[in-house]
Backbone as a chain_set.jsonl record, in Angstrom:
{"seq": "XXXXXXXXXXXXXXXXXXXXXXXXXXXXXXXXXXXXXXXXXXXXXXXXXXXXXXXXXXXXXXXXXXXXXXXXXXXXXXXXXXXXXXXXXXXXXXXXXXXXXXXXXXXXXXXXXXXXXXXXXXXXXXXXXXXXXXXXXXXXXXXXXXXXXXXXXXXXXXXXXXXXXXXXXXXXXX", "coords": {"N": [[-2.903, 36.043, 13.326], [-1.62, 33.007, 14.581], [-2.074, 29.616, 13.476], [-3.506, 27.069, 15.492], [-1.376, 24.668, 17.058], [-1.341, 21.261, 16.185], [-1.829, 18.47, 18.193], [0.419, 15.72, 18.652], [-0.593, 13.399, 19.549], [-1.36, 10.173, 21.073], [1.284, 7.864, 21.416], [2.536, 5.021, 19.369], [1.651, 1.735, 20.369], [3.588, -0.853, 22.159], [5.61, -3.182, 20.176], [4.744, -6.624, 19.323], [2.463, -5.104, 17.254], [-1.116, -5.263, 16.713], [-2.88, -5.253, 13.737], [-5.831, -4.159, 12.249], [-8.118, -5.763, 9.823], [-9.048, -3.906, 7.963], [-7.007, -1.941, 8.131], [-4.806, -3.348, 7.177], [-5.682, -3.886, 4.647], [-5.901, -1.273, 3.561], [-3.263, -0.699, 3.256], [-2.118, -2.858, 1.652], [-2.733, -2.688, -1.492], [-3.537, -2.882, -4.919], [-1.91, -1.036, -7.471], [-3.194, -0.299, -9.803], [-6.342, -0.925, -9.832], [-8.457, -1.749, -11.493], [-7.081, -2.882, -13.7], [-5.988, -5.086, -12.225], [-8.32, -6.425, -11.321], [-9.646, -7.143, -13.745], [-7.687, -8.694, -14.893], [-7.604, -10.717, -12.995], [-10.128, -11.865, -13.435], [-9.866, -12.754, -16.186], [-7.772, -14.648, -15.784], [-8.956, -16.477, -13.965], [-11.001, -17.371, -15.746], [-9.461, -18.566, -17.744], [-8.232, -20.643, -16.321], [-10.467, -22.115, -15.575], [-11.338, -22.932, -18.133], [-9.237, -24.603, -19.015], [-9.179, -27.401, -18.212], [-11.344, -28.349, -19.69], [-10.648, -27.761, -22.283], [-8.38, -29.316, -22.533], [-9.389, -31.928, -22.152], [-11.693, -32.308, -23.763], [-12.223, -30.412, -25.957], [-10.062, -29.598, -28.006], [-9.585, -27.332, -29.757], [-10.082, -25.204, -28.182], [-7.9, -24.738, -26.785], [-6.038, -22.673, -27.66], [-7.508, -20.349, -27.246], [-7.786, -20.538, -24.481], [-5.114, -20.408, -23.606], [-4.61, -17.709, -24.424], [-6.425, -16.344, -22.818], [-5.243, -17.032, -20.247], [-2.674, -15.808, -20.492], [-3.238, -13.048, -20.967], [-4.587, -12.603, -18.602], [-2.569, -12.948, -16.664], [-0.696, -10.972, -17.409], [-2.164, -8.584, -17.13], [-2.717, -8.623, -14.38], [-0.096, -8.534, -13.361], [0.631, -5.958, -14.253], [-1.164, -4.337, -12.939], [-0.516, -4.663, -10.249], [2.429, -4.444, -9.505], [5.4, -6.384, -8.681], [7.384, -5.135, -7.249], [6.03, -3.091, -5.983], [4.307, -4.63, -4.352], [6.234, -5.824, -2.556], [7.257, -3.462, -1.347], [4.948, -2.616, 0.083], [4.527, -4.811, 1.812], [6.821, -4.586, 3.373], [6.239, -2.106, 4.547], [4.017, -2.891, 6.165], [5.322, -4.662, 7.833], [6.927, -2.751, 9.181], [4.833, -1.377, 10.507], [3.892, -3.293, 12.163], [6.204, -4.305, 13.746], [7.931, -2.095, 14.089], [10.028, 0.573, 15.429], [8.977, 3.344, 17.417], [8.948, 6.901, 16.47], [9.091, 10.375, 16.733], [7.782, 12.633, 14.338], [7.55, 14.93, 11.568], [5.378, 16.343, 9.227], [6.392, 17.08, 5.969], [5.487, 17.62, 3.45], [2.494, 17.622, 1.683], [0.784, 16.163, -0.784], [-1.884, 16.427, -2.735], [-3.932, 14.219, -4.573], [-5.477, 14.597, -7.71], [-7.026, 12.901, -9.249], [-7.962, 10.39, -7.726], [-8.93, 7.804, -8.363], [-7.286, 6.737, -10.244], [-5.066, 5.814, -9.079], [-5.558, 3.549, -7.315], [-7.365, 4.627, -5.417], [-5.783, 6.338, -3.995], [-5.613, 9.217, -2.16], [-3.941, 11.112, -1.141], [-0.448, 12.01, -0.955], [1.904, 11.637, 1.492], [4.695, 13.247, 2.768], [7.371, 12.974, 5.004], [9.657, 13.715, 7.851], [12.001, 12.267, 10.105], [13.948, 11.464, 13.064], [16.427, 8.994, 13.193], [18.613, 7.101, 14.847], [20.049, 9.414, 15.407], [20.25, 10.608, 12.916], [18.619, 12.38, 10.329], [15.756, 11.14, 8.614], [14.073, 10.716, 5.675], [10.804, 10.126, 4.658], [8.023, 8.665, 2.87], [4.612, 8.222, 2.157], [1.665, 6.85, 0.648], [-1.798, 7.687, 0.868], [-5.238, 6.59, 1.441], [-7.055, 8.06, 2.773], [-9.399, 10.681, 3.175], [-9.146, 12.6, 5.189], [-6.413, 12.818, 5.488], [-5.628, 14.259, 3.289], [-6.269, 16.797, 3.957], [-4.397, 17.545, 5.791], [-1.534, 19.473, 6.928], [1.701, 20.743, 5.935], [4.31, 20.568, 8.435], [2.858, 19.667, 10.476], [2.859, 17.711, 13.478], [3.524, 14.241, 13.745], [3.326, 10.654, 14.293], [5.756, 8.139, 13.601], [6.568, 4.798, 12.651], [9.415, 2.713, 12.327], [11.599, 0.367, 10.82], [14.245, -1.133, 12.714], [16.595, -2.25, 11.635], [16.579, -1.155, 9.099], [16.057, 2.114, 8.666], [14.92, 3.377, 6.598], [12.653, 2.155, 5.813], [9.571, 2.83, 6.608], [6.536, 3.994, 8.273], [3.53, 5.901, 8.693], [2.037, 6.393, 11.862], [-1.194, 6.42, 13.4], [-2.011, 3.633, 11.282], [-3.73, 4.006, 8.111], [-7.294, 3.479, 7.589], [-9.293, 1.843, 5.335]], "CA": [[-2.951, 35.077, 14.38], [-1.11, 31.765, 14.139], [-2.959, 28.477, 13.581], [-3.18, 26.332, 16.651], [-0.573, 23.474, 16.764], [-1.992, 20.033, 16.368], [-1.062, 17.505, 19.039], [0.851, 14.498, 17.965], [-1.5, 12.281, 20.052], [-0.778, 9.015, 21.754], [2.299, 7.169, 20.575], [2.236, 3.656, 19.092], [1.946, 0.77, 21.413], [4.736, -1.723, 21.946], [5.414, -4.237, 19.248], [4.1, -6.597, 18.065], [1.083, -4.41, 17.164], [-2.149, -5.912, 15.936], [-3.551, -4.369, 12.752], [-7.147, -4.663, 11.756], [-8.166, -6.193, 8.418], [-9.16, -2.646, 7.201], [-5.727, -1.203, 8.122], [-3.917, -4.068, 6.291], [-6.269, -3.64, 3.254], [-5.579, 0.024, 3.157], [-1.827, -0.758, 2.848], [-1.938, -3.77, 0.517], [-3.658, -2.458, -2.565], [-2.967, -2.807, -6.232], [-1.757, 0.356, -8.018], [-4.331, -0.112, -10.841], [-7.358, -1.91, -9.39], [-9.232, -2.193, -12.767], [-6.275, -3.916, -14.416], [-5.847, -6.277, -11.411], [-9.589, -7.215, -11.352], [-9.891, -7.709, -15.096], [-6.716, -9.757, -14.998], [-8.075, -11.866, -12.118], [-11.253, -12.504, -14.218], [-9.331, -13.511, -17.266], [-7.013, -15.795, -15.262], [-9.915, -17.47, -13.517], [-11.694, -17.943, -16.894], [-8.537, -19.425, -18.359], [-8.074, -21.751, -15.536], [-11.706, -22.945, -15.7], [-11.41, -23.505, -19.417], [-8.106, -25.447, -19.274], [-9.524, -28.854, -18.109], [-12.356, -28.603, -20.767], [-9.873, -27.661, -23.517], [-7.461, -30.484, -22.607], [-10.126, -33.179, -22.146], [-12.715, -32.457, -24.765], [-12.261, -29.497, -27.094], [-8.709, -29.131, -28.265], [-9.493, -26.029, -30.371], [-10.161, -24.203, -27.195], [-6.536, -24.445, -26.095], [-5.512, -21.348, -28.001], [-8.253, -19.297, -26.496], [-7.507, -20.671, -23.069], [-3.812, -19.832, -23.513], [-4.713, -16.264, -24.607], [-6.981, -15.844, -21.496], [-4.249, -17.107, -19.185], [-1.545, -14.82, -20.746], [-3.788, -11.781, -20.688], [-4.816, -12.474, -17.083], [-1.254, -12.793, -15.967], [-0.088, -9.644, -17.803], [-2.97, -7.535, -16.515], [-2.464, -8.677, -12.908], [1.252, -7.952, -13.067], [0.696, -4.51, -14.491], [-2.014, -3.693, -11.988], [0.079, -4.752, -8.893], [3.79, -4.925, -9.761], [6.061, -7.053, -7.605], [8.099, -4.161, -6.43], [4.99, -2.421, -5.128], [3.847, -5.564, -3.358], [7.318, -5.942, -1.607], [7.261, -2.294, -0.521], [3.766, -2.655, 0.924], [4.78, -5.812, 2.845], [7.791, -3.931, 4.309], [5.547, -1.076, 5.41], [3.274, -3.605, 7.124], [6.234, -5.117, 8.83], [7.246, -1.646, 10.067], [3.723, -1.073, 11.294], [3.769, -4.305, 13.242], [7.416, -4.467, 14.545], [8.773, -0.934, 14.079], [10.334, 1.406, 16.588], [8.344, 4.672, 17.223], [9.731, 8.115, 16.441], [8.313, 11.642, 16.463], [8.107, 13.081, 12.959], [6.817, 16.119, 11.12], [5.078, 16.326, 7.878], [7.108, 18.087, 5.156], [4.793, 17.934, 2.231], [1.136, 16.893, 1.484], [0.454, 16.244, -2.157], [-3.237, 15.964, -2.997], [-4.201, 13.65, -5.949], [-6.644, 15.133, -8.296], [-7.828, 11.767, -9.756], [-7.607, 9.268, -6.853], [-9.362, 6.538, -8.87], [-6.319, 6.222, -11.151], [-4.007, 5.23, -8.245], [-6.164, 2.662, -6.323], [-7.962, 5.312, -4.319], [-4.821, 7.182, -3.244], [-6.111, 10.611, -2.089], [-2.823, 12.04, -0.844], [0.872, 11.467, -0.726], [2.419, 12.374, 2.656], [6.131, 13.191, 2.98], [7.682, 13.357, 6.459], [11.038, 13.58, 8.203], [12.136, 11.96, 11.458], [15.284, 11.148, 13.416], [16.711, 7.595, 13.592], [20.023, 7.025, 15.321], [20.59, 10.796, 15.307], [20.267, 11.122, 11.528], [17.263, 12.682, 9.738], [15.413, 10.137, 7.612], [12.922, 11.224, 4.929], [9.873, 8.974, 4.282], [6.826, 9.105, 2.055], [3.568, 7.15, 2.177], [0.406, 7.196, 0.055], [-2.879, 7.502, 1.861], [-6.499, 6.586, 0.849], [-8.014, 8.832, 3.631], [-9.671, 12.131, 2.803], [-8.593, 13.413, 6.209], [-4.989, 13.021, 5.276], [-5.51, 15.277, 2.256], [-6.478, 18.086, 4.61], [-3.286, 17.856, 6.663], [-0.709, 20.616, 6.465], [3.083, 20.608, 6.335], [4.696, 21.088, 9.772], [2.082, 18.956, 11.548], [3.57, 16.656, 14.15], [2.935, 12.912, 13.544], [4.21, 9.481, 14.832], [6.229, 7.202, 12.604], [7.249, 3.638, 13.11], [10.364, 2.366, 11.33], [12.42, -0.818, 11.085], [15.522, -0.847, 13.276], [17.581, -2.58, 10.716], [16.504, -0.248, 7.878], [15.149, 3.108, 9.038], [14.283, 3.942, 5.391], [11.374, 1.545, 5.745], [8.849, 3.521, 7.765], [5.086, 4.244, 7.941], [2.899, 6.764, 9.705], [1.136, 5.82, 12.885], [-1.791, 5.168, 13.222], [-2.189, 3.34, 9.865], [-5.066, 4.45, 7.597], [-8.331, 2.437, 7.384], [-9.955, 2.079, 4.014]], "C": [[-2.46, 33.713, 13.834], [-2.156, 30.619, 14.341], [-2.587, 27.639, 14.816], [-2.336, 25.053, 16.243], [-1.43, 22.244, 17.13], [-1.137, 19.123, 17.252], [-0.752, 16.24, 18.29], [0.022, 13.306, 18.457], [-0.677, 11.216, 20.754], [0.176, 8.329, 20.85], [1.827, 5.731, 20.272], [2.396, 2.773, 20.27], [3.114, -0.061, 21.184], [4.52, -2.706, 20.902], [5.308, -5.638, 19.917], [2.631, -5.962, 18.113], [0.12, -5.256, 16.255], [-2.822, -4.842, 14.985], [-4.85, -5.014, 12.369], [-7.098, -5.127, 10.29], [-8.223, -4.882, 7.567], [-7.795, -1.944, 7.098], [-4.789, -1.985, 7.157], [-4.349, -3.939, 4.828], [-5.909, -2.292, 2.698], [-4.073, 0.139, 2.698], [-1.637, -1.589, 1.63], [-3.0, -3.627, -0.499], [-2.912, -2.434, -3.903], [-2.853, -1.323, -6.721], [-2.941, 0.628, -8.936], [-5.36, -1.258, -10.621], [-8.075, -2.528, -10.524], [-8.414, -3.259, -13.411], [-6.147, -5.2, -13.595], [-7.179, -7.113, -11.431], [-9.879, -7.81, -12.665], [-8.952, -8.855, -15.292], [-7.102, -10.973, -14.214], [-9.212, -12.602, -12.855], [-10.694, -13.306, -15.311], [-8.532, -14.769, -16.815], [-7.918, -16.895, -14.78], [-10.641, -18.124, -14.713], [-10.718, -18.905, -17.56], [-8.341, -20.761, -17.703], [-9.316, -22.744, -15.461], [-11.793, -23.599, -17.067], [-10.374, -24.596, -19.76], [-8.534, -26.94, -19.245], [-10.44, -29.218, -19.352], [-11.626, -28.701, -22.048], [-8.97, -28.863, -23.668], [-8.194, -31.829, -22.793], [-11.011, -33.331, -23.334], [-12.556, -31.698, -26.025], [-10.873, -28.924, -27.284], [-8.628, -27.738, -28.933], [-9.603, -24.933, -29.382], [-8.802, -23.903, -26.47], [-5.936, -23.155, -26.432], [-6.156, -20.272, -27.305], [-7.901, -19.381, -25.0], [-6.024, -20.135, -22.786], [-3.835, -18.274, -23.527], [-5.353, -15.644, -23.278], [-5.986, -15.852, -20.363], [-3.137, -15.996, -19.313], [-2.146, -13.405, -20.436], [-4.045, -11.536, -19.245], [-3.571, -12.206, -16.381], [-0.623, -11.403, -16.18], [-0.862, -8.459, -17.158], [-2.76, -7.492, -14.953], [-1.142, -8.12, -12.556], [1.282, -6.487, -13.233], [-0.062, -3.774, -13.513], [-1.4, -3.651, -10.582], [1.467, -5.293, -9.125], [4.429, -5.47, -8.512], [6.777, -6.103, -6.682], [7.19, -3.403, -5.499], [4.568, -3.352, -3.975], [4.99, -5.733, -2.266], [7.432, -4.643, -0.698], [6.078, -2.21, 0.466], [3.982, -3.649, 2.067], [5.803, -5.253, 3.869], [7.115, -2.896, 5.093], [4.711, -1.794, 6.47], [4.12, -4.145, 8.146], [6.683, -4.008, 9.746], [6.117, -1.318, 10.982], [3.607, -2.042, 12.498], [4.862, -4.329, 14.242], [8.195, -3.266, 14.747], [8.915, -0.213, 15.351], [9.561, 2.803, 16.324], [9.31, 5.755, 17.159], [8.735, 9.316, 16.083], [8.74, 12.108, 15.121], [7.301, 14.321, 12.657], [6.653, 16.034, 9.636], [5.82, 17.388, 7.093], [6.298, 18.504, 3.991], [3.509, 17.016, 2.197], [0.73, 17.216, 0.052], [-0.939, 15.621, -2.386], [-3.387, 15.415, -4.459], [-5.437, 14.209, -6.405], [-7.61, 14.006, -8.741], [-7.421, 10.537, -8.938], [-7.879, 7.948, -7.451], [-8.202, 5.949, -9.712], [-5.214, 5.502, -10.343], [-4.595, 4.427, -7.123], [-6.715, 3.486, -5.114], [-6.974, 6.208, -3.472], [-5.272, 8.641, -3.298], [-4.892, 11.608, -1.89], [-1.54, 11.317, -0.759], [1.524, 12.316, 0.405], [3.988, 12.17, 2.726], [6.414, 13.662, 4.444], [9.203, 13.185, 6.682], [10.97, 13.191, 9.713], [13.586, 11.599, 11.798], [15.421, 9.721, 13.881], [18.201, 7.537, 13.689], [20.765, 8.348, 15.082], [20.622, 11.443, 13.945], [18.762, 11.402, 11.066], [17.016, 11.692, 8.627], [14.095, 10.679, 6.969], [12.062, 9.983, 4.55], [8.727, 9.542, 3.478], [5.837, 7.877, 2.071], [2.329, 7.688, 1.44], [-0.688, 6.953, 1.079], [-4.281, 7.496, 1.1], [-7.49, 7.468, 1.655], [-8.133, 10.269, 3.247], [-9.144, 13.063, 3.946], [-7.138, 13.674, 6.157], [-4.681, 14.106, 4.203], [-5.647, 16.718, 2.844], [-5.384, 18.455, 5.586], [-2.461, 18.887, 6.095], [0.742, 20.281, 6.874], [3.44, 21.226, 7.645], [3.919, 20.429, 10.844], [2.919, 17.818, 12.094], [2.819, 15.312, 13.975], [3.81, 11.849, 14.161], [4.557, 8.667, 13.618], [6.737, 5.947, 13.282], [8.189, 3.125, 11.951], [11.129, 1.069, 11.79], [13.817, -0.488, 11.639], [16.651, -1.165, 12.361], [17.667, -1.774, 9.419], [15.504, 0.915, 8.135], [14.439, 3.778, 7.749], [12.852, 3.266, 5.204], [10.499, 1.998, 6.949], [7.352, 3.664, 7.314], [4.562, 5.142, 9.095], [2.042, 5.974, 10.57], [0.043, 6.763, 13.297], [-2.054, 4.955, 11.69], [-3.615, 3.731, 9.386], [-6.045, 3.239, 7.543], [-9.103, 2.82, 6.14], [-11.476, 2.176, 4.228]], "O": [[-2.853, 33.317, 12.736], [-2.988, 30.668, 15.247], [-1.401, 27.534, 15.129], [-2.589, 24.458, 15.195], [-2.106, 22.18, 18.157], [0.08, 19.018, 17.093], [-1.508, 15.76, 17.446], [-0.025, 12.283, 17.773], [0.523, 11.36, 20.985], [-0.067, 8.211, 19.649], [0.837, 5.273, 20.843], [3.236, 3.053, 21.125], [3.656, -0.021, 20.079], [3.375, -3.1, 20.679], [5.785, -5.776, 21.043], [1.781, -6.313, 18.932], [0.499, -5.837, 15.237], [-3.236, -3.756, 15.39], [-4.957, -6.227, 12.192], [-6.104, -4.886, 9.604], [-7.518, -4.775, 6.563], [-7.477, -1.399, 6.041], [-4.051, -1.359, 6.397], [-3.528, -3.89, 3.912], [-5.64, -2.16, 1.504], [-3.721, 0.975, 1.866], [-1.059, -1.12, 0.649], [-4.032, -4.297, -0.45], [-1.762, -1.998, -3.968], [-3.683, -0.49, -6.359], [-3.597, 1.666, -8.841], [-5.237, -2.362, -11.151], [-8.29, -3.74, -10.527], [-8.882, -4.37, -13.661], [-6.189, -6.293, -14.161], [-7.145, -8.338, -11.544], [-10.346, -8.948, -12.707], [-9.354, -9.899, -15.804], [-6.961, -12.107, -14.672], [-9.236, -13.833, -12.884], [-11.011, -14.493, -15.393], [-8.64, -15.825, -17.437], [-7.729, -18.068, -15.1], [-10.872, -19.332, -14.685], [-11.136, -20.005, -17.921], [-8.286, -21.818, -18.332], [-9.189, -23.959, -15.314], [-12.28, -24.725, -17.166], [-10.59, -25.405, -20.663], [-8.254, -27.66, -20.203], [-10.281, -30.281, -19.952], [-11.9, -29.592, -22.852], [-8.794, -29.383, -24.769], [-7.711, -32.731, -23.478], [-11.081, -34.427, -23.889], [-12.734, -32.268, -27.101], [-10.564, -27.856, -26.755], [-7.66, -27.021, -28.683], [-9.247, -23.798, -29.697], [-8.652, -22.962, -25.691], [-5.34, -22.535, -25.552], [-5.505, -19.355, -26.805], [-7.741, -18.349, -24.348], [-5.807, -19.47, -21.773], [-3.154, -17.63, -22.729], [-4.902, -14.631, -22.743], [-5.857, -14.885, -19.612], [-2.755, -15.365, -18.328], [-1.535, -12.659, -19.671], [-3.784, -10.46, -18.707], [-3.511, -11.297, -15.554], [-0.105, -10.775, -15.257], [-0.266, -7.48, -16.709], [-2.648, -6.423, -14.353], [-1.006, -7.346, -11.608], [1.906, -5.796, -12.427], [0.305, -2.638, -13.212], [-1.697, -2.746, -9.802], [1.684, -6.493, -8.962], [4.063, -5.083, -7.402], [6.762, -6.271, -5.463], [7.548, -3.111, -4.358], [4.482, -2.948, -2.816], [4.634, -5.774, -1.088], [7.663, -4.727, 0.508], [6.26, -1.754, 1.595], [3.639, -3.334, 3.207], [5.647, -5.437, 5.076], [7.399, -2.792, 6.286], [4.696, -1.335, 7.612], [3.722, -4.124, 9.311], [6.822, -4.226, 10.95], [6.361, -1.002, 12.146], [3.285, -1.67, 13.626], [4.6, -4.368, 15.444], [9.127, -3.326, 15.548], [8.087, -0.325, 16.255], [9.522, 3.314, 15.205], [10.406, 5.633, 17.706], [7.784, 9.221, 15.307], [9.915, 12.009, 14.767], [6.442, 14.707, 13.45], [7.575, 15.718, 8.884], [5.865, 18.534, 7.541], [6.397, 19.652, 3.558], [3.504, 15.859, 2.618], [0.387, 18.349, -0.287], [-1.115, 14.412, -2.238], [-3.012, 16.079, -5.425], [-6.396, 14.323, -5.642], [-8.829, 14.134, -8.627], [-6.621, 9.727, -9.406], [-7.172, 6.993, -7.132], [-8.157, 4.729, -9.873], [-4.505, 4.661, -10.896], [-4.144, 4.614, -5.993], [-6.55, 3.094, -3.959], [-7.32, 6.729, -2.412], [-5.306, 9.236, -4.376], [-4.867, 12.728, -2.399], [-1.524, 10.112, -0.512], [1.669, 13.532, 0.282], [4.479, 11.041, 2.738], [5.793, 14.578, 4.983], [9.919, 12.615, 5.859], [10.112, 13.642, 10.471], [14.391, 11.442, 10.88], [14.717, 9.254, 14.776], [18.939, 7.871, 12.762], [21.91, 8.389, 14.632], [20.956, 12.618, 13.794], [17.833, 10.68, 11.431], [17.892, 11.416, 7.807], [13.151, 11.042, 7.67], [12.591, 8.937, 4.172], [8.511, 10.753, 3.427], [6.232, 6.713, 2.007], [1.983, 8.86, 1.595], [-0.55, 6.156, 2.006], [-4.473, 8.322, 0.208], [-8.645, 7.603, 1.253], [-7.152, 10.978, 3.026], [-8.742, 14.194, 3.671], [-6.658, 14.655, 6.725], [-3.635, 14.755, 4.222], [-5.181, 17.694, 2.256], [-5.409, 19.544, 6.159], [-2.598, 19.214, 4.916], [1.013, 19.675, 7.911], [2.941, 22.303, 7.971], [4.244, 20.581, 12.022], [3.576, 17.077, 11.365], [1.591, 15.284, 14.054], [4.952, 12.135, 14.522], [3.745, 8.52, 12.704], [7.284, 6.02, 14.382], [7.802, 3.112, 10.782], [11.253, 0.774, 12.979], [14.504, 0.364, 11.076], [17.614, -0.4, 12.307], [18.7, -1.733, 8.752], [14.306, 0.782, 7.884], [13.524, 4.594, 7.865], [11.995, 3.804, 4.503], [10.691, 1.592, 8.095], [7.005, 3.475, 6.148], [5.049, 5.14, 10.225], [1.39, 5.019, 10.148], [0.374, 7.922, 13.544], [-2.278, 5.901, 10.934], [-4.559, 3.771, 10.174], [-5.599, 2.095, 7.456], [-9.5, 3.969, 5.943], [-12.224, 2.37, 3.269]]}, "num_chains": 1, "name": "protein.A"}
Protein backbone atom coordinates (compact mmCIF):
# COMPACT_ATOMS: atom_id res chain seq x y z
CA UNK A 1 0.00 0.00 0.00
CA UNK A 2 1.40 3.41 -0.95
CA UNK A 3 1.97 6.11 1.63
CA UNK A 4 -0.58 8.92 1.40
CA UNK A 5 0.60 12.02 -0.48
CA UNK A 6 1.18 15.03 1.71
CA UNK A 7 -0.54 18.22 0.65
CA UNK A 8 1.60 21.19 -0.30
CA UNK A 9 -0.63 23.40 1.83
CA UNK A 10 -1.45 27.05 1.37
CA UNK A 11 0.94 29.04 -0.79
CA UNK A 12 2.99 31.99 0.42
CA UNK A 13 1.24 35.36 0.72
CA UNK A 14 2.07 38.19 -1.66
CA UNK A 15 5.30 40.12 -1.02
CA UNK A 16 6.41 41.89 1.06
CA UNK A 17 5.97 39.17 3.65
CA UNK A 18 6.38 39.83 7.34
CA UNK A 19 8.63 37.40 9.16
CA UNK A 20 8.52 36.91 12.90
CA UNK A 21 11.61 37.41 15.04
CA UNK A 22 11.79 33.63 15.61
CA UNK A 23 11.75 33.00 11.85
CA UNK A 24 14.51 35.54 11.23
CA UNK A 25 16.52 34.11 14.12
CA UNK A 26 16.19 30.58 12.71
CA UNK A 27 17.74 31.79 9.43
CA UNK A 28 20.39 34.18 10.80
CA UNK A 29 22.54 31.92 12.96
CA UNK A 30 26.28 31.47 13.37
CA UNK A 31 27.68 28.20 12.10
CA UNK A 32 29.62 27.59 15.33
CA UNK A 33 27.67 29.20 18.16
CA UNK A 34 30.27 28.47 20.83
CA UNK A 35 33.08 30.15 18.87
CA UNK A 36 30.88 33.15 18.19
CA UNK A 37 29.78 33.47 21.84
CA UNK A 38 33.30 33.11 23.26
CA UNK A 39 34.59 35.54 20.64
CA UNK A 40 31.93 38.06 21.64
CA UNK A 41 32.96 37.67 25.29
CA UNK A 42 36.66 38.23 24.52
CA UNK A 43 35.86 41.17 22.25
CA UNK A 44 33.68 42.82 24.91
CA UNK A 45 36.35 42.22 27.56
CA UNK A 46 39.01 43.75 25.33
CA UNK A 47 36.84 46.80 24.56
CA UNK A 48 36.14 47.32 28.28
CA UNK A 49 39.84 47.00 29.15
CA UNK A 50 41.07 49.36 26.41
CA UNK A 51 40.26 52.71 28.12
CA UNK A 52 41.74 51.48 31.40
CA UNK A 53 44.90 50.28 29.64
CA UNK A 54 45.28 53.52 27.68
CA UNK A 55 44.56 55.81 30.63
CA UNK A 56 46.08 54.17 33.64
CA UNK A 57 47.85 50.85 33.21
CA UNK A 58 49.98 50.71 30.08
CA UNK A 59 51.14 47.11 30.77
CA UNK A 60 47.53 45.98 30.16
CA UNK A 61 47.74 47.09 26.51
CA UNK A 62 49.30 43.78 25.41
CA UNK A 63 46.63 41.73 27.17
CA UNK A 64 43.91 44.02 25.80
CA UNK A 65 45.26 43.60 22.28
CA UNK A 66 45.32 39.81 22.70
CA UNK A 67 41.71 39.77 23.93
CA UNK A 68 40.60 41.93 21.00
CA UNK A 69 42.46 39.76 18.46
CA UNK A 70 41.18 36.48 19.88
CA UNK A 71 37.65 37.89 20.01
CA UNK A 72 37.70 39.01 16.38
CA UNK A 73 39.20 35.71 15.17
CA UNK A 74 36.72 33.55 17.09
CA UNK A 75 33.72 35.59 15.93
CA UNK A 76 34.84 35.43 12.30
CA UNK A 77 35.46 31.67 12.46
CA UNK A 78 32.10 31.09 14.17
CA UNK A 79 30.08 33.13 11.64
CA UNK A 80 31.98 33.65 8.36
CA UNK A 81 31.06 36.58 6.14
CA UNK A 82 30.06 34.33 3.23
CA UNK A 83 27.56 32.50 5.45
CA UNK A 84 26.09 35.81 6.70
CA UNK A 85 25.65 37.04 3.11
CA UNK A 86 23.96 33.77 2.10
CA UNK A 87 21.60 33.98 5.08
CA UNK A 88 20.69 37.61 4.28
CA UNK A 89 19.93 36.65 0.66
CA UNK A 90 17.70 33.82 1.91
CA UNK A 91 15.84 36.30 4.12
CA UNK A 92 15.46 38.59 1.12
CA UNK A 93 13.95 35.68 -0.85
CA UNK A 94 11.56 34.91 2.01
CA UNK A 95 10.40 38.51 2.16
CA UNK A 96 10.29 39.48 -1.54
CA UNK A 97 10.54 36.20 -3.47
CA UNK A 98 8.22 34.72 -6.06
CA UNK A 99 6.42 31.51 -5.05
CA UNK A 100 6.95 28.22 -6.86
CA UNK A 101 5.82 24.64 -6.31
CA UNK A 102 8.75 22.39 -5.45
CA UNK A 103 9.56 18.84 -4.45
CA UNK A 104 12.05 17.59 -1.88
CA UNK A 105 14.79 15.54 -3.50
CA UNK A 106 16.87 14.67 -0.45
CA UNK A 107 16.63 14.94 3.33
CA UNK A 108 19.95 14.61 5.13
CA UNK A 109 19.66 14.22 8.88
CA UNK A 110 22.54 15.54 10.99
CA UNK A 111 23.75 13.20 13.69
CA UNK A 112 25.36 15.91 15.85
CA UNK A 113 23.21 19.03 15.38
CA UNK A 114 25.07 20.94 18.10
CA UNK A 115 28.17 21.19 15.92
CA UNK A 116 26.33 23.15 13.22
CA UNK A 117 24.35 25.69 15.25
CA UNK A 118 21.40 23.39 15.88
CA UNK A 119 21.05 22.33 12.24
CA UNK A 120 19.00 19.15 12.43
CA UNK A 121 18.49 18.52 8.71
CA UNK A 122 19.66 19.62 5.28
CA UNK A 123 16.78 19.76 2.77
CA UNK A 124 17.47 19.63 -0.97
CA UNK A 125 14.68 20.51 -3.39
CA UNK A 126 13.97 21.25 -7.04
CA UNK A 127 11.54 23.73 -8.60
CA UNK A 128 10.85 25.36 -11.96
CA UNK A 129 11.81 28.99 -12.57
CA UNK A 130 11.40 30.46 -16.06
CA UNK A 131 10.80 26.94 -17.35
CA UNK A 132 14.17 25.67 -16.08
CA UNK A 133 14.67 23.29 -13.15
CA UNK A 134 16.52 24.94 -10.28
CA UNK A 135 18.06 22.96 -7.44
CA UNK A 136 18.17 24.43 -3.97
CA UNK A 137 19.30 23.42 -0.52
CA UNK A 138 18.58 24.80 2.92
CA UNK A 139 19.59 23.85 6.46
CA UNK A 140 16.82 23.49 9.02
CA UNK A 141 16.82 23.61 12.83
CA UNK A 142 13.37 21.94 13.05
CA UNK A 143 12.95 18.33 14.16
CA UNK A 144 9.84 18.05 11.99
CA UNK A 145 11.97 18.69 8.89
CA UNK A 146 14.21 15.74 9.75
CA UNK A 147 11.15 13.48 9.44
CA UNK A 148 10.27 14.67 5.93
CA UNK A 149 10.80 12.33 3.00
CA UNK A 150 12.05 12.83 -0.55
CA UNK A 151 9.26 13.43 -3.05
CA UNK A 152 7.20 15.50 -0.62
CA UNK A 153 5.65 18.59 -2.25
CA UNK A 154 6.67 21.94 -0.72
CA UNK A 155 6.52 25.66 -1.50
CA UNK A 156 9.61 27.65 -2.38
CA UNK A 157 10.14 31.39 -2.72
CA UNK A 158 12.96 32.64 -4.95
CA UNK A 159 14.38 35.93 -6.12
CA UNK A 160 13.26 36.84 -9.63
CA UNK A 161 16.67 38.28 -10.56
CA UNK A 162 18.53 35.20 -9.25
CA UNK A 163 16.47 31.98 -8.97
CA UNK A 164 19.44 30.24 -7.34
CA UNK A 165 18.63 32.25 -4.18
CA UNK A 166 15.64 30.44 -2.74
CA UNK A 167 14.14 29.27 0.53
CA UNK A 168 11.42 26.87 1.64
CA UNK A 169 8.07 28.34 2.65
CA UNK A 170 6.98 28.57 5.45
CA UNK A 171 10.30 29.48 7.09
CA UNK A 172 11.34 27.52 10.16
CA UNK A 173 10.94 28.89 13.67
CA UNK A 174 13.61 28.21 16.21
